[in-house]
Tab-separated table of C-alpha atoms and ligand atoms in Angstrom:
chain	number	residue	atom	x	y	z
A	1	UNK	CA	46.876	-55.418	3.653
A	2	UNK	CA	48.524	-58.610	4.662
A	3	UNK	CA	46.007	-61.582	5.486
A	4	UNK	CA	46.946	-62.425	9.071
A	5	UNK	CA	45.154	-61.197	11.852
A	6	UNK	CA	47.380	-59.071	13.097
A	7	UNK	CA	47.146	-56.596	9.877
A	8	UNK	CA	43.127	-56.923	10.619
A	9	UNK	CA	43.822	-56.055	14.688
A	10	UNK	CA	46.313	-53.291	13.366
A	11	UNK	CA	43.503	-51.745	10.563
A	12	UNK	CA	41.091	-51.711	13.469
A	13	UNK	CA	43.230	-50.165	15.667
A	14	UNK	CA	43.756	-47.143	13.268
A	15	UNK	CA	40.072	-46.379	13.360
A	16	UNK	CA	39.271	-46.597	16.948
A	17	UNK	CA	42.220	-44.184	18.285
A	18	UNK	CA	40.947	-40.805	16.703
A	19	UNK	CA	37.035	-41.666	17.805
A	20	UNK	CA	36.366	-42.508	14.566
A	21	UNK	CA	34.927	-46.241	15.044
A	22	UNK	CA	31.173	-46.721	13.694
A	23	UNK	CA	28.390	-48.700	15.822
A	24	UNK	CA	25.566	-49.704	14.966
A	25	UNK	CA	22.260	-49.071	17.681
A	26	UNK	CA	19.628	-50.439	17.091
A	27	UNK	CA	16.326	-48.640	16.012
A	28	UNK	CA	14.054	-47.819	17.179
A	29	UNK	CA	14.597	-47.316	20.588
A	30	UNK	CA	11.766	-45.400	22.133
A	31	UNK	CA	13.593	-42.170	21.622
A	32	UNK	CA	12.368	-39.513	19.184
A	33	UNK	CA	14.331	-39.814	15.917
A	34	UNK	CA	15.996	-36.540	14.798
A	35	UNK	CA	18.624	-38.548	12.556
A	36	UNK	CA	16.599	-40.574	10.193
A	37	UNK	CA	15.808	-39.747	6.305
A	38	UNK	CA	12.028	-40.448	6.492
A	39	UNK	CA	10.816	-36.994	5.823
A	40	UNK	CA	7.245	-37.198	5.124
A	41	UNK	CA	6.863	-40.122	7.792
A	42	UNK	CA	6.153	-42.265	5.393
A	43	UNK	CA	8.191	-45.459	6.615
A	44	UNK	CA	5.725	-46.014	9.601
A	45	UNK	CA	2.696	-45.399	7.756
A	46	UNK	CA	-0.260	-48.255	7.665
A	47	UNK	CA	-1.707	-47.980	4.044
A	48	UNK	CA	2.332	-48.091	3.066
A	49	UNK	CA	3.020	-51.557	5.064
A	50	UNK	CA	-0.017	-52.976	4.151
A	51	UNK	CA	0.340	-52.520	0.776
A	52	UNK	CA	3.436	-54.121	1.231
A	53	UNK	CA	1.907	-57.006	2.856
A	54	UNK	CA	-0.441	-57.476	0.700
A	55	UNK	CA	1.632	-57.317	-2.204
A	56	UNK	CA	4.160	-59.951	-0.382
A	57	UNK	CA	1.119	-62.443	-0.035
A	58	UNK	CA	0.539	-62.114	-3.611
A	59	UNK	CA	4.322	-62.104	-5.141
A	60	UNK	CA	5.761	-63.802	-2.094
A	61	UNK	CA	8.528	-62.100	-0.263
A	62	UNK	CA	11.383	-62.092	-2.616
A	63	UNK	CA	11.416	-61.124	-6.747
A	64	UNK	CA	13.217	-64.403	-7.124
A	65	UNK	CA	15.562	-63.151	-9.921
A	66	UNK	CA	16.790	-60.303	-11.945
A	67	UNK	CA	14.605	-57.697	-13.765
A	68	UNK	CA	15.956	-59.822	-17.132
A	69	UNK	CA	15.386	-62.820	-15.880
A	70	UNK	CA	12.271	-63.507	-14.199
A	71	UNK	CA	12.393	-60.977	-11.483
A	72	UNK	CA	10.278	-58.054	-13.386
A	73	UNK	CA	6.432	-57.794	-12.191
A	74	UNK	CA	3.418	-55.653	-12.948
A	75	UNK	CA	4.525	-53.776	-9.775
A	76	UNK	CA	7.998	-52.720	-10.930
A	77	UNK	CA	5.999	-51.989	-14.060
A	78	UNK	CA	3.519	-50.076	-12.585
A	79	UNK	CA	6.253	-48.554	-10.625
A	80	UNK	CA	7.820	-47.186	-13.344
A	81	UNK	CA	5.133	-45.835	-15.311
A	82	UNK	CA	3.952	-43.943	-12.192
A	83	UNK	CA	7.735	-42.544	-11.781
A	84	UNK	CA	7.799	-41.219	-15.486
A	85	UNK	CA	4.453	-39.406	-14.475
A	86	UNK	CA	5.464	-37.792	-11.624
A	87	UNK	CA	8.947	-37.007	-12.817
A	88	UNK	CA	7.794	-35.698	-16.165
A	89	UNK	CA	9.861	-37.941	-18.172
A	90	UNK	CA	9.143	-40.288	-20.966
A	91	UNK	CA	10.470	-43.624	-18.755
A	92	UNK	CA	11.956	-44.282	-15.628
A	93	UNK	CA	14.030	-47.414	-14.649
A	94	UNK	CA	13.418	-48.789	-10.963
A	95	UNK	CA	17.035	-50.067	-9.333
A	96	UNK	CA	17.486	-52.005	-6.432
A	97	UNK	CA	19.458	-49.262	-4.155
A	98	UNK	CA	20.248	-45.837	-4.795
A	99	UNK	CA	24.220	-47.383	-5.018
A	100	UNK	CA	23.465	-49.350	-7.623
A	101	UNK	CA	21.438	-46.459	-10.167
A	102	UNK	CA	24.205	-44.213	-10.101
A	103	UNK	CA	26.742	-47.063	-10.505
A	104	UNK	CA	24.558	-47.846	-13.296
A	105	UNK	CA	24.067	-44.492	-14.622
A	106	UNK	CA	27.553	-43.512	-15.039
A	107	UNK	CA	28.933	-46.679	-16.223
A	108	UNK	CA	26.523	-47.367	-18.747
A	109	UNK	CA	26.378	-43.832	-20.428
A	110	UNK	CA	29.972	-42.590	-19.542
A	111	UNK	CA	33.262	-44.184	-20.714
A	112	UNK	CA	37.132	-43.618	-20.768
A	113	UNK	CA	37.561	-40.627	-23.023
A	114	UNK	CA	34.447	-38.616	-21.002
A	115	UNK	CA	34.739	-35.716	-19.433
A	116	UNK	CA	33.276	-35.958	-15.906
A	117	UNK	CA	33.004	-32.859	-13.693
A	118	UNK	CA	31.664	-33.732	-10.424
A	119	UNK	CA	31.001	-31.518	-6.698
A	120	UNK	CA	33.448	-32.331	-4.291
A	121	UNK	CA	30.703	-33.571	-1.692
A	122	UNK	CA	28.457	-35.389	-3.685
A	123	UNK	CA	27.532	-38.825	-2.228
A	124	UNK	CA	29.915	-41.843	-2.026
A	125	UNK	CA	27.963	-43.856	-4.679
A	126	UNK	CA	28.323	-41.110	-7.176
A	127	UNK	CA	31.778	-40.661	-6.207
A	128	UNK	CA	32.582	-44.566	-6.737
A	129	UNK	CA	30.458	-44.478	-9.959
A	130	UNK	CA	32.579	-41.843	-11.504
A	131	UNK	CA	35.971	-43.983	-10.238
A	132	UNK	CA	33.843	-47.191	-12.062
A	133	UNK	CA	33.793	-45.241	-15.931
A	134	UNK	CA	38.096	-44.694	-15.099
A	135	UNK	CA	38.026	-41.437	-17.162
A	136	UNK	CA	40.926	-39.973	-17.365
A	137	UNK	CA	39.339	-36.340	-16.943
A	138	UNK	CA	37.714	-37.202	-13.880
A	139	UNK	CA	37.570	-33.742	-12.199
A	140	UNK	CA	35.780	-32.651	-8.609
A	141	UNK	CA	34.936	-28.715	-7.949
A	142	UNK	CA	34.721	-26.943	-4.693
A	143	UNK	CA	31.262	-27.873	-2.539
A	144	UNK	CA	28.818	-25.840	-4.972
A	145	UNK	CA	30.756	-23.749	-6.917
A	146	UNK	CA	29.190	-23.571	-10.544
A	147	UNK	CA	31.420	-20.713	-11.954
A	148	UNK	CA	34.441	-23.489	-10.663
A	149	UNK	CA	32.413	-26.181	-12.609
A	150	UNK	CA	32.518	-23.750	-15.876
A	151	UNK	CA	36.105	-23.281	-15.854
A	152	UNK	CA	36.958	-26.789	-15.505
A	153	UNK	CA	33.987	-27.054	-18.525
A	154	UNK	CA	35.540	-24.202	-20.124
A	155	UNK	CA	39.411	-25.345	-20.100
A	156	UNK	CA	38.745	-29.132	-20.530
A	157	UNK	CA	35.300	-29.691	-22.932
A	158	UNK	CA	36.662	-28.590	-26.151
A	159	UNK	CA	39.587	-31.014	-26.369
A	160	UNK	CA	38.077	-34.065	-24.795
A	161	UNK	CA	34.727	-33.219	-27.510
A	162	UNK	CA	37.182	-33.009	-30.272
A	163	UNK	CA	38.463	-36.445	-29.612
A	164	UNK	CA	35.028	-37.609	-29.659
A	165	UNK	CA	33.818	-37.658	-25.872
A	166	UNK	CA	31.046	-36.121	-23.798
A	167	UNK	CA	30.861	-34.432	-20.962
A	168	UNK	CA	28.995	-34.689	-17.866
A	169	UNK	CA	28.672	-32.492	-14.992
A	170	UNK	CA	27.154	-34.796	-11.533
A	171	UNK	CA	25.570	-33.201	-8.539
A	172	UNK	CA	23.827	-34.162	-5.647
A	173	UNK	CA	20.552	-31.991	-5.764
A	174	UNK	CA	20.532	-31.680	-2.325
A	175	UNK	CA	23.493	-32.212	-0.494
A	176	UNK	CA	23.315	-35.159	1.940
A	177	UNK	CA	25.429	-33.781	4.862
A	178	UNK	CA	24.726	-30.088	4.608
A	179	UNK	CA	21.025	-29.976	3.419
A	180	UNK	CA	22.225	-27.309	0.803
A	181	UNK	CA	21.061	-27.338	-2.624
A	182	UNK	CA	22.690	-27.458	-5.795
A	183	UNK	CA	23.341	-24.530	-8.022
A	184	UNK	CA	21.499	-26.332	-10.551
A	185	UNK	CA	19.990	-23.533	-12.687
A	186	UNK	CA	23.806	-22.295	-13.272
A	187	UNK	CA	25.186	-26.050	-14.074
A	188	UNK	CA	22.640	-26.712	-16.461
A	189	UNK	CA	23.700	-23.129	-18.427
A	190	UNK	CA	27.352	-24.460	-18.254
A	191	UNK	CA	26.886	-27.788	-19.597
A	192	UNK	CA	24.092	-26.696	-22.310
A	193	UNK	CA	27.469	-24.860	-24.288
A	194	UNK	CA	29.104	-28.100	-24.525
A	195	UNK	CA	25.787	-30.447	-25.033
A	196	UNK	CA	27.037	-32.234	-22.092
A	197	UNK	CA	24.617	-33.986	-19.457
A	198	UNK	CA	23.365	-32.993	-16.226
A	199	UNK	CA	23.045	-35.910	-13.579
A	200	UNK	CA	21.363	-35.030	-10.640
A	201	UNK	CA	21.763	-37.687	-8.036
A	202	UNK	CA	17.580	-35.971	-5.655
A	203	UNK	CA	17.786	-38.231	-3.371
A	204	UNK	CA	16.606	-35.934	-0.545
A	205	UNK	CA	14.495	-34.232	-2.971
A	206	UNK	CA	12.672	-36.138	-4.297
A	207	UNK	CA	8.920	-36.143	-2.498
A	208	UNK	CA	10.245	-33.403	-0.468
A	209	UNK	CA	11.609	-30.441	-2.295
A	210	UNK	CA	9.470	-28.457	-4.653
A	211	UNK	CA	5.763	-27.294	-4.941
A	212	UNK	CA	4.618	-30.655	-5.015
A	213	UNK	CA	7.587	-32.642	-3.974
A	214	UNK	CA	8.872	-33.309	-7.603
A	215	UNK	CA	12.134	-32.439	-6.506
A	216	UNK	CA	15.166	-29.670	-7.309
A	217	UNK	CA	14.111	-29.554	-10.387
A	218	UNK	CA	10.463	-28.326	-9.562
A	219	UNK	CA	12.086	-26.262	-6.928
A	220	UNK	CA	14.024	-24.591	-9.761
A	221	UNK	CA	11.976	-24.948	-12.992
A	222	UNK	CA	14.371	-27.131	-15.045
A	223	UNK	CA	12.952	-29.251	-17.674
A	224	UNK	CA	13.885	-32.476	-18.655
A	225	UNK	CA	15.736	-31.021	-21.489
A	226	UNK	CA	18.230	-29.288	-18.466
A	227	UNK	CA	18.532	-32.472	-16.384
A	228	UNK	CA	18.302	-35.193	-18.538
A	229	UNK	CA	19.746	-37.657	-16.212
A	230	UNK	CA	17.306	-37.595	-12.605
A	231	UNK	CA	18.070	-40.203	-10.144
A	232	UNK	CA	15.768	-40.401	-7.130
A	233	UNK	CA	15.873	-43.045	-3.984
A	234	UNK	CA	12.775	-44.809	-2.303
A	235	UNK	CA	14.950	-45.063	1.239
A	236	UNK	CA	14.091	-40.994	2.011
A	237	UNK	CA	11.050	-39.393	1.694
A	238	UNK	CA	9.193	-42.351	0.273
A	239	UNK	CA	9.848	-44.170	3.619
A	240	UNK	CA	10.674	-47.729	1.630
A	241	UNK	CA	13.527	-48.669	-0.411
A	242	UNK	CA	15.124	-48.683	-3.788
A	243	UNK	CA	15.678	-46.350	-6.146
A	244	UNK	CA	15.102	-45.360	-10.162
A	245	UNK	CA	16.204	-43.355	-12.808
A	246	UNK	CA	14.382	-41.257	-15.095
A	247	UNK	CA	14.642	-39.873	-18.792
A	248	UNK	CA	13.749	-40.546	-21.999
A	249	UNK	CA	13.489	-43.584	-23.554
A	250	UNK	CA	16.317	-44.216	-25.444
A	251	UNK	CA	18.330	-43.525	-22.132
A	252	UNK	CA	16.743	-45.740	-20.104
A	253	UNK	CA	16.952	-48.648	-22.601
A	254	UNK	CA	20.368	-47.871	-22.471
A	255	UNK	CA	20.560	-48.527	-19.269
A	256	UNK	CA	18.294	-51.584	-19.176
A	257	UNK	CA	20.914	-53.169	-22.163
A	258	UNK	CA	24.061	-52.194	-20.161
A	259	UNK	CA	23.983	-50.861	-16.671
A	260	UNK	CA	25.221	-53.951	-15.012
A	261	UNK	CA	24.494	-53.327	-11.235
A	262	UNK	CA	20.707	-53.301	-13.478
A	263	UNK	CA	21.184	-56.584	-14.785
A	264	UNK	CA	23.394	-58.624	-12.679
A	265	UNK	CA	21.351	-58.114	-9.013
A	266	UNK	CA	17.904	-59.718	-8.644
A	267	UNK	CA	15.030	-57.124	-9.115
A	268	UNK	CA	13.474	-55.381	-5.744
A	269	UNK	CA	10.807	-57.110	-3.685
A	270	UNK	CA	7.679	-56.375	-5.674
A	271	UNK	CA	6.225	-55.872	-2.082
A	272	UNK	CA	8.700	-52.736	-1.652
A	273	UNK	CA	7.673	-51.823	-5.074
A	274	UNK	CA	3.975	-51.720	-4.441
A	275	UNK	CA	4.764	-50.411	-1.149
A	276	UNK	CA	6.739	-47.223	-2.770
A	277	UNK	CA	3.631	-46.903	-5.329
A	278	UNK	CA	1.203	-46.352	-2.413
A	279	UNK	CA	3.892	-43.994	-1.079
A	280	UNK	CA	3.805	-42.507	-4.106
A	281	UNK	CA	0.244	-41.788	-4.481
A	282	UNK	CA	0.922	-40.183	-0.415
A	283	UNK	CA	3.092	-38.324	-1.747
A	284	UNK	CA	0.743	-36.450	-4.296
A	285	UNK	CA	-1.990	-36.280	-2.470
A	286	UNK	CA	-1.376	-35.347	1.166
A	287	UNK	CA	0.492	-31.944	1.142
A	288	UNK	CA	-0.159	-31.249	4.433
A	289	UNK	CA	3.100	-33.479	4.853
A	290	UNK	CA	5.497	-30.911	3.147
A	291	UNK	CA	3.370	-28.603	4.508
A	292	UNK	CA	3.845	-29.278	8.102
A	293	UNK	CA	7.447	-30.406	7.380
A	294	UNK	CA	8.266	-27.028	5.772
A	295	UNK	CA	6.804	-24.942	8.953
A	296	UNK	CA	8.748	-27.235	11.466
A	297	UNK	CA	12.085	-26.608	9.457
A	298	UNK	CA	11.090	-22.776	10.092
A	299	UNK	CA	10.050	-23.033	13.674
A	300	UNK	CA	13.598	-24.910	14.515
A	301	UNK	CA	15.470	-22.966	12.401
A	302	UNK	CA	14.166	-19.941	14.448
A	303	UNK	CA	14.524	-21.445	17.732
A	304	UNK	CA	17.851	-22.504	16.960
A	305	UNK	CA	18.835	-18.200	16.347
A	306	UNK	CA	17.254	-17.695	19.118
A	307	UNK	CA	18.929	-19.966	21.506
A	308	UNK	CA	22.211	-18.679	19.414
A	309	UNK	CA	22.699	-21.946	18.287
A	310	UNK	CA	25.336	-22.487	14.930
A	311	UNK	CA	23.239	-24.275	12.885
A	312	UNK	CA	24.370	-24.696	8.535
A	313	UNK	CA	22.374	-22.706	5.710
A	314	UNK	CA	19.568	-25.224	4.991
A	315	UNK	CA	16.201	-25.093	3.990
A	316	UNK	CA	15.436	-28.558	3.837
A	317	UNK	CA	15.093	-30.807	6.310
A	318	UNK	CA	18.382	-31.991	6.708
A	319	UNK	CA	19.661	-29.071	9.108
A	320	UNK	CA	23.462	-29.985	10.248
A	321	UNK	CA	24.982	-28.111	13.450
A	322	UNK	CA	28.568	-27.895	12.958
A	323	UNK	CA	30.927	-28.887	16.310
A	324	UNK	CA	34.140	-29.817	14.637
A	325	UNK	CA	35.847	-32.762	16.477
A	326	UNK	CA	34.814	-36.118	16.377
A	327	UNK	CA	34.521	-36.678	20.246
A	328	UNK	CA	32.746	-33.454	20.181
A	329	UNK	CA	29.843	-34.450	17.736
A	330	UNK	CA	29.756	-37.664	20.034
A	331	UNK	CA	29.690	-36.370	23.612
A	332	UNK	CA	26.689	-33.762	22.228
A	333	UNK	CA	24.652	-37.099	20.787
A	334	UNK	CA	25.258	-39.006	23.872
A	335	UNK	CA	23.909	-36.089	25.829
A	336	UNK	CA	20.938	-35.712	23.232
A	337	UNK	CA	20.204	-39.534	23.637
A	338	UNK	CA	20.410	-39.274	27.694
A	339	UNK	CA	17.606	-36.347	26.529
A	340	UNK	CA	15.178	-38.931	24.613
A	341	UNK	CA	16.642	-37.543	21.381
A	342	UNK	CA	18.407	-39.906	18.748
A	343	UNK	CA	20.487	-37.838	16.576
A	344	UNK	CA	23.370	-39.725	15.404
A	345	UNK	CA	26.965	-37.706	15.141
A	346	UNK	CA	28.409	-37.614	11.525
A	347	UNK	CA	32.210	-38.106	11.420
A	348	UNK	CA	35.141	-38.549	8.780
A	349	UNK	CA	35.498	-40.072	6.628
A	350	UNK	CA	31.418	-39.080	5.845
A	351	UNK	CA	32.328	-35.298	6.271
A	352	UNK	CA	35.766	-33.613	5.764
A	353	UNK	CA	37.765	-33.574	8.830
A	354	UNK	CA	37.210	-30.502	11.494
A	355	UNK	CA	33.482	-31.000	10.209
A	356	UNK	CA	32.137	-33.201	12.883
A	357	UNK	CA	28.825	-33.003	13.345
A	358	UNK	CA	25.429	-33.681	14.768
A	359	UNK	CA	23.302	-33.850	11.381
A	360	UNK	CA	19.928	-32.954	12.583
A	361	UNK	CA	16.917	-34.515	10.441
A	362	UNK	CA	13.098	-33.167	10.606
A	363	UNK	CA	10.455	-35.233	9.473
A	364	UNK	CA	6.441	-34.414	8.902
A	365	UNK	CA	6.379	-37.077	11.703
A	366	UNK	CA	7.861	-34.811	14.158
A	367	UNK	CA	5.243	-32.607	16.221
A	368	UNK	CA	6.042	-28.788	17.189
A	369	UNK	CA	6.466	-29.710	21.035
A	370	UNK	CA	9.064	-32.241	19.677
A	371	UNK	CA	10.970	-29.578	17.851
A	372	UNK	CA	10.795	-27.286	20.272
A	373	UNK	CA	11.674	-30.034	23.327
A	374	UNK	CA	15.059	-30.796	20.848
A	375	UNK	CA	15.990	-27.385	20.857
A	376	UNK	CA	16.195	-27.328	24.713
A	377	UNK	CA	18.003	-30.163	24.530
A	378	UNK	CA	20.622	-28.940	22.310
A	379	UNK	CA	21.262	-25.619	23.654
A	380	UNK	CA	22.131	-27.845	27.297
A	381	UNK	CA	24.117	-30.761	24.942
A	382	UNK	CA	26.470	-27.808	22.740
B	1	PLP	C1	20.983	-42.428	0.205
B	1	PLP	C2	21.635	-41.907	-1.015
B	1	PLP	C3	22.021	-42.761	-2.041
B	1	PLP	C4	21.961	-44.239	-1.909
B	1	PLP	O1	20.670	-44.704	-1.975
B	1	PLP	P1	20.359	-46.147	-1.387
B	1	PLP	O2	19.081	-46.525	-2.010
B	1	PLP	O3	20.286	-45.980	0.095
B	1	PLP	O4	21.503	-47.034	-1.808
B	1	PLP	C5	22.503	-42.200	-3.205
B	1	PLP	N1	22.645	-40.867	-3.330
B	1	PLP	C6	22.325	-40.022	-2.340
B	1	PLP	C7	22.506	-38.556	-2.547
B	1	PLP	C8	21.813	-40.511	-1.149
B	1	PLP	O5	21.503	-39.689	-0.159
């Protein structure tokens, strides 16, 4: 781009024609939220802000450097060990955003002569992450497709092993757009012939997904053997922020020695790291969250067929209604907020193009009259 303003006018310009321009609303606004990622209603919840401000009377408000520096405290610490618990892995490694661990993740265990074999849709940060290691096998297969994954595994492993590199195949485990899952059980079968690495990016697992919200991989009985690589957020269904990755300890030390968006950002608040332990400990205990979370995504689900309402295959909470065009997606959300419904439309370049859509969120917050009140609203908005 040239640096005058006219180039920055022009840029602009391009985005606003084709409805495409973001804006930010602010939250909350009195209006039920159908759009956000705090599944178990955990964000809003007492014991998790005043842990939070109890811890930020105690650490102060800010860590005050990096994790190598000075930044690391007994919360991180406690954090961590807590993670490695509940994840079943021998460490985990608390990040500062979900961004930054999978930045972290693939640049400190992948390099040039790797092969990486990533989903098509997987989130932006794992998408940049893989463009970070500039492998030159840096391959994408269609949204989901594991036998796709295997042939790429199949016709590219053995040469790229023979000149001494590794293989990696990266998923979300459950797809932020669509809600779907990943055919994990199948990827982890493909990748075991090449002793390759499964990274799964549960961001909307984690908490959420599972018997007792330990994720995809409790969902479908994979060991840490089988997904050696588990990344996990604190922004979702622990209602705070941050993020961590877990495995065993040589791969997390790894990371600690050379994942640099580890060591060059200063370390979380150690109040949003207390905070996320309390969530944490929510988490385990009160079931009745996924519980209630798990009947509402069955209740709208069936309302929706009933009102003959298009909604995506889903069983999480993330349940996306396809409309196509951009202006589409937006004239339905307009009409959902004039409703007392905030459900934010998802356009390109977030979804492929034609895929517009009103990505509905449900949340252990939510109450069945609330559910059923959207509903109405969306069969009069679509
Ligand atoms: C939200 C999200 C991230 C990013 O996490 P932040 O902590 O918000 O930076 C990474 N991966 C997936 C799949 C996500 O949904």
């Amino acid at each position: 781009m040239r640096c005058t303003p006219e180039a920055i006018a022009a840029a602009l310009g391009d985005i606003e024609s084709p409805n495409l321009r973001r804006r930010r609303e602010l939250a909350p606004d009195g209006r039920v939220n159908f759009c956000s990622n705090d599944y178990l209603g955990l964000a809003n919840d007492e014991r998790v802000a005043s842990a939070m401000a109890d811890a930020a009377r105690q650490f102060g408000a800010g860590a005050g450097a990096s994790h190598l520096v000075s930044g690391h405290t007994a919360e991180h610490d406690a954090l961590e060990r807590e993670l490695a618990d509940f994840t079943g892995r021998e460490r985990a490694l608390v990040f500062s955003t979900g961004y930054m661990a999978n930045l972290g993740v693939l640049s400190a265990l992948a390099d040039r002569r790797d092969l990486l074999v990533a989903d098509e849709l997987n989130h932006a940060s794992l998408i940049d992450a893989a463009r970070l290691v500039r492998s030159t096998s840096n391959l994408r297969y269609p949204h989901g497709d594991a036998a796709a994954a295997r042939s790429l595994l199949d016709r590219y492993a053995p040469g790229v092993i023979e000149a001494g590199g590794g293989t990696f195949v990266i998923t979300d485990g459950v797809f932020s757009m669509d809600g779907d899952l990943a055919p994990l059980p199948a990827l982890a079968t493909a990748i075991r012939e090449y002793q390759g690495w499964l990274v799964v990016d549960d961001a909307h697992g984690i908490g959420v997904i599972g018997r007792t919200g330990r994720g995809s991989c409790e969902l479908f009985g994979l060991s840490p053997r089988e997904v050696p690589v588990l990344v996990g957020t604190f922004g979702k269904a622990f209602g705070t922020f941050g993020a961590f990755v877990a495995g065993d300890s040589n791969v997390i030390e790894l990371l600690v020695q050379r994942a640099r968006s580890y060591i060059y950002t200063t370390a979380l608040p150690p109040a949003v790291a207390a905070a996320t332990r309390m969530s944490l400990a929510i988490v385990q205990k009160e079931t009745w969250r996924r519980e209630h979370l798990n009947s509402l995504i069955m209740r709208f689900r069936a309302g929706a067929k009933a009102r003959g309402l298009r909604l995506m295959e889903s069983a999480t909470p993330i349940q996306p209604m396809i409309l196509g065009q951009a202006e589409e997606a937006l004239a339905a959300s307009a009409k959902l907020a004039a409703a007392g419904f905030r459900v934010t439309a998802i356009r390109p370049p977030t979804v492929p193009h034609g895929t517009a859509r009103l990505r509905i969120t449900l949340s252990a917050s939510h109450s069945e009259s609330e559910v059923d009140r959207l509903l109405s609203a969306l069969e009069a908005a679509t």
